[in-house]
One Martini backbone bead per residue (centre of mass of N, CA, C, O) as a GRO file, in nm:
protein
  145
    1UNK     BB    1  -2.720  -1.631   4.244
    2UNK     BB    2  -2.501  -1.554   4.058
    3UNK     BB    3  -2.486  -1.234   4.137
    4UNK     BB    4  -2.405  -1.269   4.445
    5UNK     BB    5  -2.160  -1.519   4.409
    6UNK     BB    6  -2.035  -1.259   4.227
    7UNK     BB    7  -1.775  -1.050   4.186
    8UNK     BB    8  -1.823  -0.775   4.055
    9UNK     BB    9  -1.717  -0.487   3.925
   10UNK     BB   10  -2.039  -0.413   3.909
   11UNK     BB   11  -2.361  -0.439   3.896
   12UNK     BB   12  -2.414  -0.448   3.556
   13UNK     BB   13  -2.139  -0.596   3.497
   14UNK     BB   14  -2.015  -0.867   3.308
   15UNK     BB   15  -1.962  -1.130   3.146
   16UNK     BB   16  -1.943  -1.320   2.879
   17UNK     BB   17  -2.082  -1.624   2.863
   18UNK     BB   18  -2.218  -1.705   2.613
   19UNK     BB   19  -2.007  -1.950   2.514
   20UNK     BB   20  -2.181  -2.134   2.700
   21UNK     BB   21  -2.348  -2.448   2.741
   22UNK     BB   22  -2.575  -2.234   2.960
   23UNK     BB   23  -2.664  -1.973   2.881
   24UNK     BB   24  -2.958  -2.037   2.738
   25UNK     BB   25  -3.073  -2.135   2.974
   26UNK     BB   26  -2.992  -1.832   3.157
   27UNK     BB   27  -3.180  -1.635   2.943
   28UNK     BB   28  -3.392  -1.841   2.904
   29UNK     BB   29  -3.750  -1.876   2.904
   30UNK     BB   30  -4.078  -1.815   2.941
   31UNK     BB   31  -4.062  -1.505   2.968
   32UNK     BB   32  -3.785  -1.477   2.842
   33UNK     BB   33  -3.544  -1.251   2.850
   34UNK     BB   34  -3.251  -1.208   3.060
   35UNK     BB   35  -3.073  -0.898   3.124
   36UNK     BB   36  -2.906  -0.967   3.343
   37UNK     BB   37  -2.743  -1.204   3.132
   38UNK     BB   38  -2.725  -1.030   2.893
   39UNK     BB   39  -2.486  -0.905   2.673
   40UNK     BB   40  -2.443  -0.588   2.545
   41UNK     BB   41  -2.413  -0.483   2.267
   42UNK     BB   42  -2.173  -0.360   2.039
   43UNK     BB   43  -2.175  -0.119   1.823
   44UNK     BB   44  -2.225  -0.022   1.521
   45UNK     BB   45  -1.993  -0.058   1.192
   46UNK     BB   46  -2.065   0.047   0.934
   47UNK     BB   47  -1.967   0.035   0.624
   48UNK     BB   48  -1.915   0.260   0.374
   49UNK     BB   49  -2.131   0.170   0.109
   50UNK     BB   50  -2.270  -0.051   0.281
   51UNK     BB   51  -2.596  -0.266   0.241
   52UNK     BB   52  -2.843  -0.426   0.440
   53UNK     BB   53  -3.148  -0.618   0.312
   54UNK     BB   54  -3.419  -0.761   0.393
   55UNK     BB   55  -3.610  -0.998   0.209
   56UNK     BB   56  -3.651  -1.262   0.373
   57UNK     BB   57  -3.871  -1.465   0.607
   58UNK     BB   58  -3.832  -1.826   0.632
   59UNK     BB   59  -3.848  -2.068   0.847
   60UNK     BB   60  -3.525  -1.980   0.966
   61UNK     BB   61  -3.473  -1.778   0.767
   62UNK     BB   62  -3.245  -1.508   0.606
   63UNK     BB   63  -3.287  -1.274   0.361
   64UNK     BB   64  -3.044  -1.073   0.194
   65UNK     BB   65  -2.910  -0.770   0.079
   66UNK     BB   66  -2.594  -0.645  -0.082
   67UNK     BB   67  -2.455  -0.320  -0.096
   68UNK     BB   68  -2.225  -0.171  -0.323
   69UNK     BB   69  -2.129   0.171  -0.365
   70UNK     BB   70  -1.841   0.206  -0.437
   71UNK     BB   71  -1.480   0.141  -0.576
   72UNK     BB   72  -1.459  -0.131  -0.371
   73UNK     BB   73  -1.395  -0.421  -0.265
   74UNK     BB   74  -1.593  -0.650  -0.049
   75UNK     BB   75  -1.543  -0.816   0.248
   76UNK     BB   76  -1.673  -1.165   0.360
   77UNK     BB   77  -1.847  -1.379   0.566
   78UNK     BB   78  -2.042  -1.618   0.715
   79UNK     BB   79  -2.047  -1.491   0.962
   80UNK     BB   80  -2.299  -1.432   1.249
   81UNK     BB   81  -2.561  -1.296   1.448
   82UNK     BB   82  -2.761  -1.216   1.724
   83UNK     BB   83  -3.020  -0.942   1.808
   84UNK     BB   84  -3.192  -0.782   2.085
   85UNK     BB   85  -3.471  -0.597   2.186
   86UNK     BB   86  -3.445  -0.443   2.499
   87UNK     BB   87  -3.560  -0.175   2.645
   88UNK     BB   88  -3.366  -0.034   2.421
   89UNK     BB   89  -3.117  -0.295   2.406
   90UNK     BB   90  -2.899  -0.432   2.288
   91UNK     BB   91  -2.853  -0.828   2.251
   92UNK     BB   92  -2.696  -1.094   2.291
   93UNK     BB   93  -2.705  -1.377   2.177
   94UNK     BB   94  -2.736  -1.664   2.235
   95UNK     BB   95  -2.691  -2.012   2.143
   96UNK     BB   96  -2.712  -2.298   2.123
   97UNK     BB   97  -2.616  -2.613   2.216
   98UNK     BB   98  -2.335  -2.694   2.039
   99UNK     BB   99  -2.142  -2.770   1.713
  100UNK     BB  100  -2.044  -2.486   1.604
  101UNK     BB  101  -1.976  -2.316   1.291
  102UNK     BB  102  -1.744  -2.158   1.029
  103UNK     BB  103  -1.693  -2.066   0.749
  104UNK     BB  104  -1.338  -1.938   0.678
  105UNK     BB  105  -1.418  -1.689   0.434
  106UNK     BB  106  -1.420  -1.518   0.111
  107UNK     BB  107  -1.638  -1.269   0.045
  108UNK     BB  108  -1.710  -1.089  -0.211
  109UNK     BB  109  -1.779  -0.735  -0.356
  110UNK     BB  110  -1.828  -0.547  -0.580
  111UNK     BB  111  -1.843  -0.287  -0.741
  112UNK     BB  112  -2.177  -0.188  -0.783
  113UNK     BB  113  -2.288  -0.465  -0.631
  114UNK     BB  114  -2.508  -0.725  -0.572
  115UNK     BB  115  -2.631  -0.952  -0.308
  116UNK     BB  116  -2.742  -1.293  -0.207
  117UNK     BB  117  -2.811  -1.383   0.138
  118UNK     BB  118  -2.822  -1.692   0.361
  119UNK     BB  119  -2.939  -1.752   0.669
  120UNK     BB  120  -2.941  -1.970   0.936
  121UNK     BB  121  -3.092  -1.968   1.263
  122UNK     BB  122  -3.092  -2.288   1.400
  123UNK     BB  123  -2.859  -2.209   1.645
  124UNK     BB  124  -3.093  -2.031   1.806
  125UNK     BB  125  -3.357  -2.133   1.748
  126UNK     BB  126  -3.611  -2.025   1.953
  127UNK     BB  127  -3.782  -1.714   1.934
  128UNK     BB  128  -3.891  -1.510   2.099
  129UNK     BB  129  -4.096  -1.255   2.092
  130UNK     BB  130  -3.928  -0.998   1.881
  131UNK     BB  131  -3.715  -0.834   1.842
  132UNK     BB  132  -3.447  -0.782   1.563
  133UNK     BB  133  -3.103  -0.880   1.447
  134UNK     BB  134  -2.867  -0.868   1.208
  135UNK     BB  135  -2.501  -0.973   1.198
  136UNK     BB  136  -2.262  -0.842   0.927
  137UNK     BB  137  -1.977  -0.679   0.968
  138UNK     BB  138  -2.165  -0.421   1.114
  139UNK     BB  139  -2.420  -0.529   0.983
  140UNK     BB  140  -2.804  -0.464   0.997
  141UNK     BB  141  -3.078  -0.639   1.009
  142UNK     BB  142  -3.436  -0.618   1.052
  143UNK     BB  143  -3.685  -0.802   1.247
  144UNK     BB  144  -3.961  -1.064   1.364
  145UNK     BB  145  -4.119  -1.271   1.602
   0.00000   0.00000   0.00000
C-alpha cells in the first residue's frame, strides 16, 4: 500500500526511511528481505592502503583486522553498518528499533600497523540467511548467515 499511496519521484526510487522505528518491520518479513523497500547501498570508496579482513564471526559479533599499508596515520570510529546482498545489489539494512548510538571518537591507525577490532551486530538483531557486508568508513568486510 506504501507505494501505491505516495507519489514517488520514480518508481523504482524512495526515499531512505531506514531511520524510522517501523522501517526493520517493513524490510524484513518471513520471507526474509523486501528490496522493494530497502534502499540501495551507495558506492563504497575504500581509502587506499587501508584493509579491513573478517578474522572472527561468533555469536553476533564480527572481529576484523585493519591494516594500514601507508606512510600516514588513518584514523576511524565506532560507527559501521550493515549491508546485505540481493539480487545482485547491496542494500543497506535499517537497525532494530531502539535507542543506537556511537560513541563519536578518532581511533588512529599507524603507518604500517594493524589492529584488531570487534562489531557487536545486536543493533542489527537475527539476520535472515544471506550474504552480508560490514561497512566501516568505506572498507567493507564480507561474511555469511
Amino acid at each position: 500500500a506504501l507505494l501505491t499511496a505516495y507519489s514517488w519521484e520514480a518508481g523504482d526510487q524512495h526515499s531512505d526511511f531506514s531511520v524510522m522505528p517501523c522501517a526493520r518491520a517493513m524490510t524484513c518479513g518471513d520471507a526474509g528481505w523486501n528490496t522493494a523497500l530497502l534502499t540501495p547501498a551507495e558506492d563504497l570508496q575504500p581509502p587506499a592502503g587501508i584493509s579491513m579482513t573478517l578474522t572472527d564471526q561468533t555469536d553476533g559479533t564480527l572481529t576484523v583486522t585493519l591494516e594500514n599499508t601507508t606512510d600516514t596515520e588513518w584514523a576511524y570510529g565506532e560507527a559501521f553498518s550493515v549491508q546485505a546482498l540481493l539480487d545482485g545489489t547491496w542494500y543497506s539494512i535499517p537497525m532494530l528499533p531502539g535507542n543506537w548510538g556511537f560513541n563519536e571518537i578518532g581511533i588512529l591507525l599507524a603507518p604500517g600497523a594493524q589492529s584488531e577490532k570487534t562489531y557487536d551486530l545486536s543493533f542489527y538483531g537475527t539476520l535472515p540467511a544471506g550474504a552480508y557486508r560490514l561497512v566501516v568508513e568505506g572498507l567493507s568486510a564480507a561474511f555469511t548467515v
